[in-house]
Coordinates of C-alpha atoms in Angstrom, one line a residue:
M539 CA 0.0 0.0 0.0
A540 CA 2.9 2.4 0.8
R541 CA 4.3 1.9 -2.7
T542 CA 0.9 2.3 -4.3
L543 CA 0.3 5.6 -2.4
E544 CA 3.7 6.9 -3.4
Q545 CA 3.1 6.0 -7.0
G546 CA 0.0 8.1 -6.7
L547 CA 2.0 11.0 -5.3
F548 CA 0.0 11.0 -2.0
D549 CA 1.1 13.4 0.7
M550 CA 1.0 10.8 3.4
A551 CA -0.3 7.5 4.8
F552 CA -2.3 8.1 7.9
F553 CA -3.2 5.5 10.5
A554 CA -5.9 6.0 13.1
D555 CA -5.4 4.1 16.3
I556 CA -7.3 3.0 19.4
L557 CA -6.0 1.3 22.5
A558 CA -8.6 -1.3 23.3
V559 CA -11.1 -3.7 21.6
P560 CA -14.2 -1.6 21.9
D561 CA -17.0 -3.0 24.1
R562 CA -19.5 -0.1 24.1
F563 CA -22.2 -1.9 21.9
Q564 CA -24.3 -4.0 24.3
N565 CA -21.4 -3.9 26.8
S566 CA -19.5 -6.5 24.8
N567 CA -16.7 -6.7 22.3
D568 CA -18.6 -9.5 20.5
S569 CA -19.7 -7.4 17.6
Q570 CA -16.3 -5.9 17.0
L571 CA -14.6 -9.3 16.9
R572 CA -17.4 -11.1 15.0
Y573 CA -17.5 -8.6 12.2
G574 CA -13.9 -7.5 12.2
A575 CA -15.0 -4.0 13.0
L576 CA -13.1 -0.8 13.9
G577 CA -11.0 -2.0 16.8
S578 CA -10.9 -5.7 16.4
L579 CA -7.2 -5.6 15.4
R580 CA -4.9 -2.6 15.6
L581 CA -1.2 -3.0 14.9
D582 CA 1.1 -0.3 16.5
P583 CA 1.0 2.4 13.7
V584 CA 4.6 3.7 14.4
V585 CA 6.0 0.2 13.8
V586 CA 4.0 -0.2 10.6
L587 CA 5.0 3.3 9.3
T588 CA 8.6 2.5 10.0
A589 CA 8.3 -0.5 7.7
M590 CA 6.6 1.7 5.1
A591 CA 9.4 4.3 5.4
A592 CA 11.9 1.6 4.4
V593 CA 10.2 1.0 1.0
T594 CA 9.4 4.7 0.1
Q595 CA 11.3 7.9 -0.4
H596 CA 8.6 10.6 -0.4
L597 CA 5.4 9.4 1.3
G598 CA 4.6 11.1 4.6
L599 CA 4.0 8.8 7.5
T600 CA 1.4 9.9 10.1
S601 CA 0.6 8.0 13.3
T602 CA -2.0 8.5 16.0
R603 CA -0.8 8.8 19.6
S604 CA -3.1 9.6 22.5
T605 CA -2.3 12.4 24.9
S606 CA -4.5 10.7 27.5
H607 CA -2.4 7.6 28.0
Y608 CA 1.1 8.1 26.6
Q609 CA 3.8 10.3 28.2
P610 CA 5.3 13.3 26.3
F611 CA 8.9 12.0 26.4
E612 CA 8.0 8.7 24.7
V613 CA 5.9 10.3 22.0
A614 CA 8.5 13.0 21.3
R615 CA 11.2 10.3 21.1
S616 CA 9.2 7.9 18.9
L617 CA 8.2 10.6 16.4
A618 CA 11.6 12.3 16.3
T619 CA 13.1 8.8 15.6
L620 CA 10.6 8.2 12.8
D621 CA 11.3 11.7 11.3
H622 CA 15.0 11.0 11.3
L623 CA 14.7 7.5 9.8
S624 CA 12.4 8.8 7.1
A625 CA 14.4 11.9 6.3
G626 CA 11.6 14.3 7.5
R627 CA 8.3 12.5 6.7
A628 CA 6.7 12.0 10.1
G629 CA 3.4 13.3 11.3
W630 CA 1.5 12.9 14.6
N631 CA -2.3 12.6 14.8
V632 CA -3.0 14.0 18.2
V633 CA -6.0 12.5 20.0
T634 CA -7.6 12.7 23.4
S635 CA -9.0 9.3 24.2
F636 CA -12.6 9.1 25.4
Q637 CA -13.3 5.4 26.0
D638 CA -13.3 3.8 29.5
A639 CA -12.2 0.6 27.8
E640 CA -8.9 2.3 26.9
S641 CA -8.5 3.8 30.3
R642 CA -8.8 0.3 31.9
N643 CA -5.8 -0.8 29.8
F644 CA -3.7 2.0 31.4
S645 CA -4.5 1.6 35.1
R646 CA -7.5 3.9 35.2
R647 CA -11.1 2.9 35.9
E648 CA -12.6 5.7 33.8
Q649 CA -11.6 8.3 31.3
I650 CA -10.5 11.8 32.1
P651 CA -13.4 14.3 31.7
R652 CA -13.5 16.1 28.3
E653 CA -12.4 19.5 29.4
K654 CA -9.6 18.1 31.5
R655 CA -8.5 15.9 28.6
Y656 CA -7.8 19.0 26.5
D657 CA -6.1 20.7 29.4
R658 CA -3.8 17.7 29.6
A659 CA -3.4 17.8 25.8
D660 CA -2.4 21.5 25.8
E661 CA 0.4 20.8 28.3
F662 CA 1.4 17.6 26.5
L663 CA 1.9 19.6 23.2
E664 CA 4.0 22.2 25.0
V665 CA 6.2 19.5 26.6
V666 CA 6.7 17.6 23.4
H667 CA 7.7 20.7 21.5
Q668 CA 10.1 21.7 24.2
L669 CA 11.7 18.3 24.0
W670 CA 12.1 18.5 20.2
D671 CA 13.7 21.9 20.8
S672 CA 16.0 20.6 23.6
W673 CA 18.6 20.1 20.8
E674 CA 19.5 23.2 18.8
D675 CA 19.6 22.6 15.0
D676 CA 23.4 22.8 14.9
A677 CA 24.1 20.9 18.1
L678 CA 25.6 17.9 16.3
R679 CA 29.2 18.6 15.3
F680 CA 30.8 15.3 14.3
D681 CA 34.2 16.8 14.7
R682 CA 36.6 13.8 15.0
A683 CA 39.7 15.9 15.4
A684 CA 38.5 17.8 18.5
P685 CA 36.9 15.3 19.3
L686 CA 33.4 16.7 19.6
F687 CA 30.3 14.7 18.8
A688 CA 27.7 17.2 20.0
E689 CA 28.1 20.7 21.5
P690 CA 27.0 20.4 25.2
A691 CA 26.0 24.1 25.3
K692 CA 23.5 23.5 22.5
V693 CA 21.6 20.7 24.3
H694 CA 19.3 21.8 27.1
H695 CA 17.3 20.6 30.0
I696 CA 13.7 21.8 29.7
D697 CA 12.9 21.5 33.4
H698 CA 9.1 21.5 32.8
E699 CA 6.9 21.5 35.9
G700 CA 3.1 21.7 35.2
E701 CA -0.2 20.4 36.3
W702 CA 0.1 17.1 34.5
F703 CA 3.7 16.5 33.7
S704 CA 7.2 17.0 35.3
V705 CA 9.9 16.5 32.6
R706 CA 13.5 17.4 32.9
G707 CA 14.9 16.6 29.4
P708 CA 16.7 16.9 27.2
L709 CA 15.5 14.4 24.6
N710 CA 18.0 11.7 23.7
V711 CA 17.3 12.2 20.0
P712 CA 18.4 15.4 18.1
R713 CA 15.9 17.9 16.7
P714 CA 13.8 16.3 14.0
P715 CA 14.6 17.1 10.3
Q716 CA 11.3 18.9 10.0
G717 CA 11.9 20.9 13.2
Y718 CA 8.6 19.4 14.5
P719 CA 6.7 16.5 12.9
V720 CA 3.5 17.6 11.2
I721 CA 0.6 17.9 13.8
V722 CA -2.7 16.4 12.6
Q723 CA -5.9 16.8 14.7
A724 CA -9.5 15.8 14.4
G725 CA -11.4 17.4 17.3
A726 CA -14.9 18.7 16.3
S727 CA -16.2 19.9 19.7
D728 CA -15.8 23.6 20.4
R729 CA -12.8 22.9 22.6
G730 CA -11.4 20.5 20.0
R731 CA -11.7 23.1 17.3
D732 CA -10.0 25.7 19.5
F733 CA -7.2 23.2 20.2
A734 CA -6.8 22.5 16.5
A735 CA -6.7 26.2 15.6
Q736 CA -3.9 26.6 18.2
W737 CA -1.7 23.5 17.4
A738 CA -2.6 21.7 14.2
D739 CA -1.0 21.9 10.8
V740 CA -3.7 19.6 9.4
I741 CA -7.3 18.9 10.4
F742 CA -8.9 15.6 9.5
V743 CA -12.8 15.8 9.6
S744 CA -15.8 14.0 8.3
H745 CA -19.0 15.7 6.9
D746 CA -22.3 14.4 5.5
S747 CA -22.9 17.3 3.2
L748 CA -21.0 20.0 1.3
E749 CA -22.9 22.7 3.2
S750 CA -21.7 21.5 6.6
A751 CA -18.2 21.1 5.2
K752 CA -18.1 24.7 3.9
D753 CA -19.4 26.0 7.3
F754 CA -16.7 24.1 9.1
Y755 CA -13.9 25.2 6.7
S756 CA -14.8 28.9 7.0
E757 CA -15.1 28.7 10.8
M758 CA -11.8 27.0 11.3
K759 CA -9.9 29.4 9.0
A760 CA -11.4 32.2 11.1
R761 CA -10.4 30.6 14.3
V762 CA -6.8 30.2 13.0
R763 CA -6.7 33.9 12.1
K764 CA -7.9 34.8 15.6
K765 CA -4.9 32.8 17.0
G766 CA -2.6 35.1 15.0
R767 CA -1.8 32.4 12.4
D768 CA -1.9 32.5 8.7
P769 CA -5.1 30.6 7.6
A770 CA -3.1 28.9 4.9
S771 CA -0.9 27.3 7.6
L772 CA -3.8 25.0 8.5
K773 CA -4.8 22.4 5.9
I774 CA -8.4 21.1 6.2
L775 CA -8.8 17.5 4.8
P776 CA -12.3 16.0 4.9
A777 CA -12.7 12.3 4.8
A778 CA -13.6 10.8 1.4
T779 CA -14.2 7.2 0.5
P780 CA -14.5 6.9 -3.3
L781 CA -15.8 3.8 -5.0
V782 CA -14.6 4.0 -8.6
G783 CA -15.1 1.9 -11.7
E784 CA -14.2 2.1 -15.3
T785 CA -17.9 2.7 -16.0
Q786 CA -20.7 4.0 -13.9
A787 CA -22.5 0.7 -14.2
L788 CA -19.5 -1.2 -12.9
A789 CA -19.1 1.2 -9.9
E790 CA -22.8 0.9 -9.1
E791 CA -22.5 -2.9 -9.3
K792 CA -19.5 -2.9 -6.9
N793 CA -21.6 -0.7 -4.6
R794 CA -24.5 -3.1 -4.6
L795 CA -22.2 -6.1 -3.9
L796 CA -20.4 -4.4 -1.1
Q797 CA -23.6 -3.0 0.5
S798 CA -25.0 -6.5 0.5
L799 CA -22.0 -7.7 2.7
I800 CA -22.5 -5.0 5.4
D801 CA -24.3 -6.1 8.6
P802 CA -25.9 -3.0 10.2
V803 CA -24.8 -4.2 13.7
A804 CA -21.2 -3.9 12.6
G805 CA -21.8 -0.2 11.6
L806 CA -23.7 0.5 14.8
S807 CA -20.9 -1.1 16.9
T808 CA -18.4 1.2 15.4
L809 CA -20.7 4.2 15.8
S810 CA -21.3 3.3 19.4
Y811 CA -17.6 3.4 19.9
H812 CA -17.3 6.8 18.3
L813 CA -20.2 8.3 20.2
D814 CA -19.4 6.4 23.5
V815 CA -23.1 5.5 23.6
D816 CA -24.5 2.0 23.6
L817 CA -26.8 2.0 20.5
G818 CA -27.6 -1.6 21.2
Q819 CA -30.2 -0.5 23.8
Y820 CA -32.5 0.9 21.0
P821 CA -34.7 -1.1 18.6
L822 CA -33.1 -1.4 15.1
D823 CA -36.1 0.0 13.4
S824 CA -36.3 3.1 15.6
A825 CA -34.7 6.4 14.7
L826 CA -31.5 7.7 16.3
P827 CA -32.5 9.4 19.5
D828 CA -31.3 12.8 20.6
I829 CA -28.2 12.1 22.7
N830 CA -25.8 14.0 24.9
V831 CA -22.6 12.5 23.3
P832 CA -19.6 12.0 25.6
G833 CA -17.5 10.8 22.6
V834 CA -16.8 12.3 19.2
K835 CA -19.2 15.1 18.6
G836 CA -18.3 15.5 15.0
H837 CA -19.4 12.0 14.2
Y838 CA -22.7 12.6 16.0
D839 CA -23.3 15.8 14.1
E840 CA -22.6 13.9 10.8
V841 CA -25.0 11.1 11.5
R842 CA -27.6 13.4 13.1
E843 CA -27.7 15.4 9.8
A844 CA -28.0 12.3 7.7
T845 CA -30.7 10.8 9.9
D846 CA -32.9 13.9 10.0
R847 CA -32.5 14.5 6.3
D848 CA -33.1 11.0 5.0
K849 CA -35.4 9.7 7.8
L850 CA -33.0 6.8 8.6
T851 CA -33.7 4.0 11.1
L852 CA -30.9 2.7 13.2
R853 CA -30.7 -0.3 11.0
E854 CA -30.3 1.9 7.9
L855 CA -27.9 4.2 9.7
G856 CA -25.7 1.2 10.8
R857 CA -25.5 -0.1 7.2
R858 CA -24.6 3.4 5.9
Y859 CA -22.1 4.0 8.7
G860 CA -20.5 0.6 8.0
S861 CA -20.0 1.5 4.3
R862 CA -19.0 5.2 4.4
Y863 CA -18.9 5.4 0.6
E864 CA -22.5 6.2 -0.6
G865 CA -23.4 9.3 -2.6
D866 CA -21.4 11.5 -4.9
L867 CA -18.2 9.5 -4.9
V868 CA -19.5 6.3 -6.5
G869 CA -18.8 6.2 -10.2
T870 CA -16.4 6.7 -13.0
P871 CA -13.0 8.5 -12.5
E872 CA -14.6 11.6 -14.0
H873 CA -17.6 11.4 -11.7
V874 CA -15.4 11.0 -8.6
A875 CA -13.1 13.8 -9.7
D876 CA -16.1 16.0 -10.2
G877 CA -17.1 15.5 -6.6
L878 CA -13.7 16.1 -5.2
E879 CA -13.2 19.2 -7.4
R880 CA -16.5 20.7 -6.3
W881 CA -15.7 20.4 -2.6
F882 CA -12.3 22.0 -3.3
R883 CA -13.5 24.8 -5.6
E884 CA -16.4 25.7 -3.3
G885 CA -14.3 26.2 -0.2
A886 CA -14.9 23.0 1.7
A887 CA -11.5 21.4 1.6
D888 CA -7.8 22.0 1.0
G889 CA -7.5 18.3 0.1
F890 CA -8.9 15.0 1.3
M891 CA -8.1 12.1 3.5
I892 CA -8.8 9.3 1.0
A893 CA -10.0 6.0 2.5
A894 CA -10.5 2.8 0.5
P895 CA -13.8 0.8 0.7
Y896 CA -11.6 -2.4 0.4
Q897 CA -7.9 -2.8 0.6
P898 CA -5.5 -2.8 -1.1
G899 CA -7.6 -2.7 -4.3
G900 CA -9.4 0.5 -3.5
F901 CA -6.2 2.5 -3.3
E902 CA -4.8 0.9 -6.5
E903 CA -7.9 1.8 -8.4
F904 CA -7.9 5.4 -7.1
V905 CA -4.2 5.8 -8.1
R906 CA -4.7 4.2 -11.5
L907 CA -8.0 5.8 -12.4
V908 CA -8.7 9.0 -10.4
V909 CA -5.3 10.5 -9.9
P910 CA -4.6 10.9 -13.7
E911 CA -8.0 12.6 -14.0
L912 CA -7.2 15.1 -11.3
Q913 CA -3.8 15.7 -12.8
K914 CA -5.4 16.3 -16.2
R915 CA -7.5 19.0 -14.6
G916 CA -4.5 20.7 -13.0
L917 CA -5.8 19.9 -9.5
F918 CA -3.0 17.5 -8.4
R919 CA 0.8 17.3 -8.6
T920 CA 2.5 15.4 -11.4
A921 CA 5.7 14.9 -9.3
Y922 CA 6.9 15.5 -5.8
S923 CA 8.6 18.8 -5.5
G924 CA 10.2 18.3 -2.1
Q925 CA 11.4 15.6 0.3
S926 CA 9.6 16.2 3.6
L927 CA 5.9 16.0 4.6
R928 CA 6.0 19.7 5.3
D929 CA 7.2 20.2 1.7
H930 CA 4.3 18.2 0.3
L931 CA 1.8 20.2 2.4
G932 CA 3.3 23.6 1.5
L933 CA 4.3 24.2 5.2
E934 CA 7.4 26.0 6.3
R935 CA 9.9 24.3 8.6
P936 CA 9.4 25.8 12.1
A937 CA 12.3 27.7 13.6
H938 CA 13.8 26.6 16.9
G939 CA 11.5 27.8 19.6
A940 CA 8.5 28.5 17.3
W941 CA 6.2 26.5 19.5
R942 CA 6.1 29.3 22.0
E943 CA 3.9 31.4 19.6
R944 CA 1.2 28.8 19.9
A945 CA 1.4 27.9 23.6
T946 CA -1.1 29.0 26.1
P947 CA 0.4 31.2 28.8
R948 CA 0.5 29.2 32.1
V949 CA 1.9 29.6 35.5
D950 CA 5.1 27.6 36.0
R951 CA 4.4 25.5 39.1
K952 CA 8.1 25.2 40.1
A953 CA 8.7 28.9 39.7
A954 CA 5.6 29.8 41.7

């Protein structure tokens, strides 16, 4: 898949991750395991991406790591290592975990409350950036004659003392080639959007309609501007799952076949995980109730919009959520390109997070059929113009200490 994506000149491969086999649906992990759903198997994405790095030269490599369960030092070290091994192609999808099932794998009985999760995440980002900056760019000297491997005066303790973390530093990996790996974020709550406007280089989001995508796009660009950042420094990438065929009839036949294989319970099991609500307590032929969602608000907004518009039952919603590829992106390469171009031209996206309805064939077909059509329209590159993931995204390499411009002022506990 890595070779296929690089052949198609993709910016990056992106792996979501979770830290438990979900058991939210009917308080059991049966549906996840039975249907091979969202969290039935998750390889460690950093290890997988390291293997991908070995067979590619340009493809960006983005991994999810949770600020709720990991420690800043281990994340900073892991991603700095990946950035060095890949010559500057690492990215970090920052998530705040919300499932009690995950907490129970990390010595907690329940999850951190939502607002506290983002307080922890803010401090986590500050510490990680301090660690990446604990080596100055020119700290490595490699002077055999002196001898001098690294200049001690250019490697610094960070001596961080905060509410959540106490970290002395320095990191035992030099500053990453990109300065900082690319920060990806997907929070859709009000606090999540504010966090993304402050820290993210890329936002990954899902929408059920062009109208809601345009509203989100304009709002996030405005939030970034209020943070004192250039709106162009934040790339907004909605999820898209094209189902492409050489003819419209072939694409629609694929759609019918794949839809026939989807059990609605599998989709509802995954949605239950995303919402952190047990949808198994409601009859399948009833409508989605109004819910106070402790989980991912963006997913609830998406399915709420679809349910109200199309009058879906939970059974129908489960089948649709299990497929994720109905609508405008089922068809010929020209048809799929039309849909992507419309979202781009009308101010709903800077690009897309492309998922495949089946793997690896879905990626191969997109690269073989859709990418040439986008290139023909002048919408997509015909060659990589740089080496790093920041180069692909049109983002500058941050200067040493640049993180301070984004950090929230806070009282230093040790100084106080």
